[in-house]
Amino acid sequence: NAGVTQTPKFQVLKTGQSMTLQCAQDMNHNSMYWYRQDPGMGLRLIYYSASEGTTDKGEVPNGYNVSRLNKREFSLRLESAAPSQTSVYFCATSGLGYGYTFGSGTRLTVV
Amino acid sequence: DQQVKQNSPSLSVQEGRISILNCDYTNSMFDYFLWYKKYPAEGPTFLISISSIKDKNEDGRFTVFLNKSAKHLSLHIVPSQPGDSAVYFCAASRNDYKLSFGAGTTVTVRA
């Protein structure tokens, strides 16, 4: 089925460790996004990519980096994880309209 | 500072009755508004949207109302069904396809 695939689904990191969250879409969409969801805060945009080869900061980019590897893949990297980055991370894509398609999320805990 | 606010964290409604979810926004540049629905352990899914040139949009049991002067929108679900129990996010955009989300409202439909 067409959609957005995120890996891993769960991850526990120690403070200071690094990791990369992977996202791949098979919908041939140009735009891809990374959001984090925290209780009482809703979803906040970390980074987005309007097209292959371009990336821009969103609302909460500090502590993260991204790579738009090709049209299908958009990865999010935590270079030195902190407890404040404990969250659920969602990748999303959009085509010509506003209706985003989200992945099922990565639940990250930093201890 | 959140530009999209959902001030009711939760809503409980009896099956068959109307559910009314409210959302306020502060940015007058927003021109497109959406509602997303989220089940546990899944990503949000698009539910319904409305452009700022309209004041109402209906899709089956779901109707979204927009009051631009009050910077307020609402989602009506009639009749509410057990499968409607989920978290509902209000979102808004400034015609750049980046979405700002509210904190969400958890709806519980009682049998």
CSV table of C-alpha atoms in Angstrom, one decimal:
chain,number,residue,atom,x,y,z
A,1,ASN,CA,0.0,0.0,0.0
A,2,ALA,CA,1.1,3.5,-0.8
A,3,GLY,CA,2.2,5.5,2.2
A,4,VAL,CA,4.9,6.7,4.5
A,5,THR,CA,7.2,4.3,6.3
A,6,GLN,CA,9.1,5.3,9.4
A,7,THR,CA,11.8,3.3,11.1
A,8,PRO,CA,12.4,2.4,13.9
A,9,LYS,CA,9.0,2.4,15.7
A,10,PHE,CA,10.6,2.5,19.1
A,11,GLN,CA,14.0,3.5,20.4
A,12,VAL,CA,15.6,4.2,23.8
A,13,LEU,CA,18.8,6.3,23.8
A,14,LYS,CA,21.2,7.3,26.5
A,15,THR,CA,21.9,11.0,26.8
A,16,GLY,CA,24.6,12.0,24.4
A,17,GLN,CA,24.1,9.2,21.9
A,18,SER,CA,23.2,9.8,18.3
A,19,MET,CA,20.7,8.2,16.0
A,20,THR,CA,18.9,8.7,12.7
A,21,LEU,CA,15.2,8.4,12.2
A,22,GLN,CA,14.4,7.1,8.7
A,23,CYS,CA,11.4,8.1,6.6
A,24,ALA,CA,10.5,6.9,3.1
A,25,GLN,CA,7.4,7.6,1.0
A,26,ASP,CA,6.1,6.0,-2.2
A,27,MET,CA,3.5,8.6,-3.0
A,28,ASN,CA,5.8,10.6,-5.4
A,29,HIS,CA,5.2,13.7,-3.3
A,30,ASN,CA,7.6,16.6,-3.4
A,31,SER,CA,7.2,17.9,0.2
A,32,MET,CA,8.2,16.0,3.3
A,33,TYR,CA,8.1,17.1,6.9
A,34,TRP,CA,9.3,16.0,10.4
A,35,TYR,CA,7.1,16.8,13.4
A,36,ARG,CA,7.3,16.0,17.1
A,37,GLN,CA,4.3,15.4,19.3
A,38,ASP,CA,4.4,16.2,23.0
A,39,PRO,CA,1.6,16.2,25.5
A,40,GLY,CA,-0.2,19.5,25.6
A,41,MET,CA,1.8,20.8,22.7
A,42,GLY,CA,0.3,19.1,19.7
A,43,LEU,CA,2.6,18.6,16.7
A,44,ARG,CA,5.4,21.0,16.1
A,45,LEU,CA,7.4,21.2,12.9
A,46,ILE,CA,11.1,20.4,13.2
A,47,TYR,CA,12.3,20.6,9.6
A,48,TYR,CA,10.7,20.3,6.2
A,49,SER,CA,11.8,19.8,2.6
A,50,ALA,CA,9.7,21.4,-0.1
A,51,SER,CA,11.5,19.4,-2.8
A,52,GLU,CA,14.5,17.1,-3.4
A,53,GLY,CA,17.7,19.0,-2.5
A,54,THR,CA,16.1,21.6,-0.3
A,55,THR,CA,15.6,21.6,3.5
A,56,ASP,CA,14.4,24.4,5.9
A,57,LYS,CA,14.0,24.8,9.6
A,58,GLY,CA,10.6,24.7,11.2
A,59,GLU,CA,9.5,25.8,14.6
A,60,VAL,CA,11.8,23.6,16.8
A,61,PRO,CA,14.9,22.7,14.8
A,62,ASN,CA,17.6,23.0,17.6
A,63,GLY,CA,19.3,19.7,18.2
A,64,TYR,CA,18.3,18.1,14.9
A,65,ASN,CA,19.6,17.8,11.4
A,66,VAL,CA,18.0,16.5,8.3
A,67,SER,CA,18.9,15.0,4.9
A,68,ARG,CA,16.7,14.8,1.9
A,69,LEU,CA,18.5,11.9,0.3
A,70,ASN,CA,16.3,11.7,-2.7
A,71,LYS,CA,12.6,12.3,-3.5
A,72,ARG,CA,11.6,9.3,-1.5
A,73,GLU,CA,13.7,9.6,1.7
A,74,PHE,CA,13.9,12.2,4.4
A,75,SER,CA,15.9,11.4,7.5
A,76,LEU,CA,16.1,13.2,10.9
A,77,ARG,CA,19.4,13.0,12.9
A,78,LEU,CA,19.9,13.6,16.6
A,79,GLU,CA,23.7,14.2,17.0
A,80,SER,CA,23.7,14.2,20.8
A,81,ALA,CA,20.4,13.2,22.3
A,82,ALA,CA,19.0,15.0,25.3
A,83,PRO,CA,16.0,14.0,27.6
A,84,SER,CA,14.1,17.0,26.2
A,85,GLN,CA,14.0,15.2,22.9
A,86,THR,CA,11.9,12.4,24.3
A,87,SER,CA,8.9,12.5,22.1
A,88,VAL,CA,6.9,10.8,19.3
A,89,TYR,CA,8.3,11.8,15.9
A,90,PHE,CA,6.1,11.8,12.8
A,91,CYS,CA,7.2,12.1,9.2
A,92,ALA,CA,4.7,13.4,6.7
A,93,THR,CA,4.4,14.1,3.0
A,94,SER,CA,2.2,16.3,0.9
A,95,GLY,CA,1.5,16.6,-2.8
A,96,LEU,CA,-0.3,19.6,-4.4
A,97,GLY,CA,-2.8,20.0,-1.6
A,98,TYR,CA,-2.7,20.4,2.1
A,99,GLY,CA,-3.7,16.9,3.0
A,100,TYR,CA,-0.7,15.5,4.6
A,101,THR,CA,-0.1,11.7,4.8
A,102,PHE,CA,1.7,10.8,8.1
A,103,GLY,CA,3.8,7.8,9.0
A,104,SER,CA,2.9,5.8,12.1
A,105,GLY,CA,5.5,7.5,14.2
A,106,THR,CA,8.7,6.7,16.1
A,107,ARG,CA,8.5,6.7,19.9
A,108,LEU,CA,11.9,7.9,21.2
A,109,THR,CA,12.9,7.9,24.9
A,110,VAL,CA,16.2,9.5,26.0
A,111,VAL,CA,17.4,8.5,29.4
B,1,ASP,CA,3.8,30.8,21.2
B,2,GLN,CA,1.2,28.5,19.8
B,3,GLN,CA,-0.8,30.1,17.0
B,4,VAL,CA,-3.4,27.4,16.9
B,5,LYS,CA,-5.2,26.7,20.2
B,6,GLN,CA,-7.5,23.9,21.2
B,7,ASN,CA,-8.6,24.9,24.7
B,8,SER,CA,-10.5,21.7,25.5
B,9,PRO,CA,-8.2,18.8,26.1
B,10,SER,CA,-11.0,16.3,26.2
B,11,LEU,CA,-14.7,15.8,25.3
B,12,SER,CA,-17.0,13.0,26.3
B,13,VAL,CA,-20.2,12.5,24.3
B,14,GLN,CA,-23.0,9.9,24.2
B,15,GLU,CA,-23.3,7.8,21.1
B,16,GLY,CA,-25.7,9.4,18.6
B,17,ARG,CA,-25.3,12.9,20.0
B,18,ILE,CA,-23.4,15.8,18.4
B,19,SER,CA,-19.7,16.3,19.2
B,20,ILE,CA,-18.5,19.9,18.9
B,21,LEU,CA,-14.8,20.6,18.8
B,22,ASN,CA,-13.4,24.1,19.0
B,23,CYS,CA,-10.3,25.7,17.7
B,24,ASP,CA,-8.9,29.3,17.9
B,25,TYR,CA,-6.1,30.9,16.0
B,26,THR,CA,-4.1,34.0,16.3
B,27,ASN,CA,-2.4,34.5,13.0
B,28,SER,CA,-4.7,36.4,10.6
B,29,MET,CA,-2.5,35.3,7.7
B,30,PHE,CA,-3.8,31.7,7.9
B,31,ASP,CA,-5.9,31.0,4.9
B,32,TYR,CA,-6.5,27.2,5.0
B,33,PHE,CA,-7.7,25.1,7.9
B,34,LEU,CA,-7.8,21.4,8.5
B,35,TRP,CA,-8.9,18.8,11.0
B,36,TYR,CA,-6.9,15.6,11.6
B,37,LYS,CA,-7.9,12.5,13.5
B,38,LYS,CA,-5.5,10.3,15.4
B,39,TYR,CA,-5.8,6.9,16.9
B,40,PRO,CA,-3.3,5.5,19.4
B,41,ALA,CA,-0.1,4.2,17.9
B,42,GLU,CA,-1.0,5.6,14.5
B,43,GLY,CA,-0.2,8.7,12.6
B,44,PRO,CA,-2.8,11.5,12.2
B,45,THR,CA,-5.1,11.1,9.2
B,46,PHE,CA,-6.7,13.9,7.3
B,47,LEU,CA,-10.4,14.4,8.1
B,48,ILE,CA,-11.8,17.6,6.6
B,49,SER,CA,-10.6,21.1,5.5
B,50,ILE,CA,-11.9,24.6,4.7
B,51,SER,CA,-10.5,27.5,2.8
B,52,SER,CA,-10.7,31.0,4.3
B,53,ILE,CA,-13.1,32.0,1.4
B,54,LYS,CA,-15.8,29.7,2.8
B,55,ASP,CA,-17.5,29.6,6.2
B,56,LYS,CA,-18.8,26.0,6.0
B,57,ASN,CA,-17.7,22.7,4.6
B,58,GLU,CA,-19.6,19.5,5.0
B,59,ASP,CA,-18.5,15.9,4.4
B,60,GLY,CA,-20.9,13.2,5.6
B,61,ARG,CA,-21.2,13.4,9.3
B,62,PHE,CA,-18.5,16.0,9.6
B,63,THR,CA,-18.9,19.7,9.2
B,64,VAL,CA,-16.4,22.4,9.7
B,65,PHE,CA,-17.4,26.0,10.4
B,66,LEU,CA,-15.1,29.0,10.1
B,67,ASN,CA,-15.6,32.4,11.7
B,68,LYS,CA,-12.8,34.6,10.3
B,69,SER,CA,-13.7,37.7,12.3
B,70,ALA,CA,-13.5,35.7,15.5
B,71,LYS,CA,-10.5,33.6,14.3
B,72,HIS,CA,-12.4,30.6,15.3
B,73,LEU,CA,-13.3,27.3,13.7
B,74,SER,CA,-15.3,24.3,14.9
B,75,LEU,CA,-15.8,20.7,13.9
B,76,HIS,CA,-19.3,19.1,14.3
B,77,ILE,CA,-19.7,15.4,14.2
B,78,VAL,CA,-23.3,14.2,13.9
B,79,PRO,CA,-24.2,11.6,15.0
B,80,SER,CA,-21.2,10.6,17.0
B,81,GLN,CA,-20.2,6.9,16.8
B,82,PRO,CA,-17.9,4.8,18.9
B,83,GLY,CA,-15.3,4.7,16.1
B,84,ASP,CA,-15.0,8.5,16.4
B,85,SER,CA,-13.2,8.1,19.7
B,86,ALA,CA,-9.8,9.6,18.9
B,87,VAL,CA,-7.6,12.7,19.3
B,88,TYR,CA,-8.6,15.5,16.9
B,89,PHE,CA,-6.1,18.1,15.9
B,90,CYS,CA,-6.9,21.4,14.3
B,91,ALA,CA,-4.3,22.8,11.9
B,92,ALA,CA,-3.8,25.9,9.9
B,93,SER,CA,-1.6,27.1,7.0
B,94,ARG,CA,-0.5,30.4,5.4
B,95,ASN,CA,-0.6,29.1,1.8
B,96,ASP,CA,2.9,27.7,2.1
B,97,TYR,CA,1.8,24.1,2.8
B,98,LYS,CA,3.4,24.1,6.3
B,99,LEU,CA,0.9,23.3,8.9
B,100,SER,CA,0.6,24.7,12.5
B,101,PHE,CA,-1.2,22.3,14.8
B,102,GLY,CA,-3.2,22.7,18.0
B,103,ALA,CA,-2.6,20.6,21.1
B,104,GLY,CA,-5.5,18.3,20.3
B,105,THR,CA,-8.8,17.3,21.8
B,106,THR,CA,-9.4,13.7,22.9
B,107,VAL,CA,-13.0,12.6,22.1
B,108,THR,CA,-14.6,9.7,23.9
B,109,VAL,CA,-17.9,8.5,22.6
B,110,ARG,CA,-19.9,6.6,25.3
B,111,ALA,CA,-22.2,3.8,24.3
